[in-house]
Short mmCIF file of C-alpha atoms in Angstrom, two decimals:
data_model
loop_
_atom_site.label_atom_id
_atom_site.label_comp_id
_atom_site.label_asym_id
_atom_site.label_seq_id
_atom_site.Cartn_x
_atom_site.Cartn_y
_atom_site.Cartn_z
CA MET A 10 11.68 15.14 18.77
CA TYR A 11 10.55 14.36 15.22
CA ASP A 12 9.59 17.97 14.58
CA THR A 13 13.16 19.17 15.00
CA GLY A 14 14.73 16.09 13.44
CA ASP A 15 16.89 15.54 16.51
CA ILE A 16 17.18 11.89 17.48
CA PRO A 17 18.55 11.07 20.96
CA LYS A 18 21.62 8.82 20.94
CA CYS A 19 19.70 6.18 22.88
CA LEU A 20 17.08 5.99 20.14
CA GLU A 21 19.36 6.01 17.09
CA THR A 22 19.75 2.24 17.28
CA SER A 23 16.06 1.66 17.99
CA VAL A 24 15.03 3.61 14.89
CA VAL A 25 17.16 1.40 12.65
CA VAL A 26 15.69 -1.81 14.08
CA PRO A 27 12.26 -2.67 12.64
CA VAL A 28 9.69 -2.63 15.45
CA PRO A 29 6.86 -5.19 15.25
CA LYS A 30 3.50 -3.42 15.32
CA LYS A 31 1.22 -6.32 16.24
CA GLY A 32 3.23 -8.93 18.17
CA ASP A 33 5.10 -10.05 15.05
CA LEU A 34 7.88 -11.38 17.28
CA LYS A 35 6.09 -14.72 17.46
CA ASP A 36 4.90 -14.59 13.85
CA PRO A 37 7.66 -13.28 11.54
#
């Protein structure tokens, strides 16, 4: 996926949203 640079439509939104790496949802 990342090798070709093609991002599935379902993931385009997810990539833009910062994803907490260590349960930062409770501790911003």
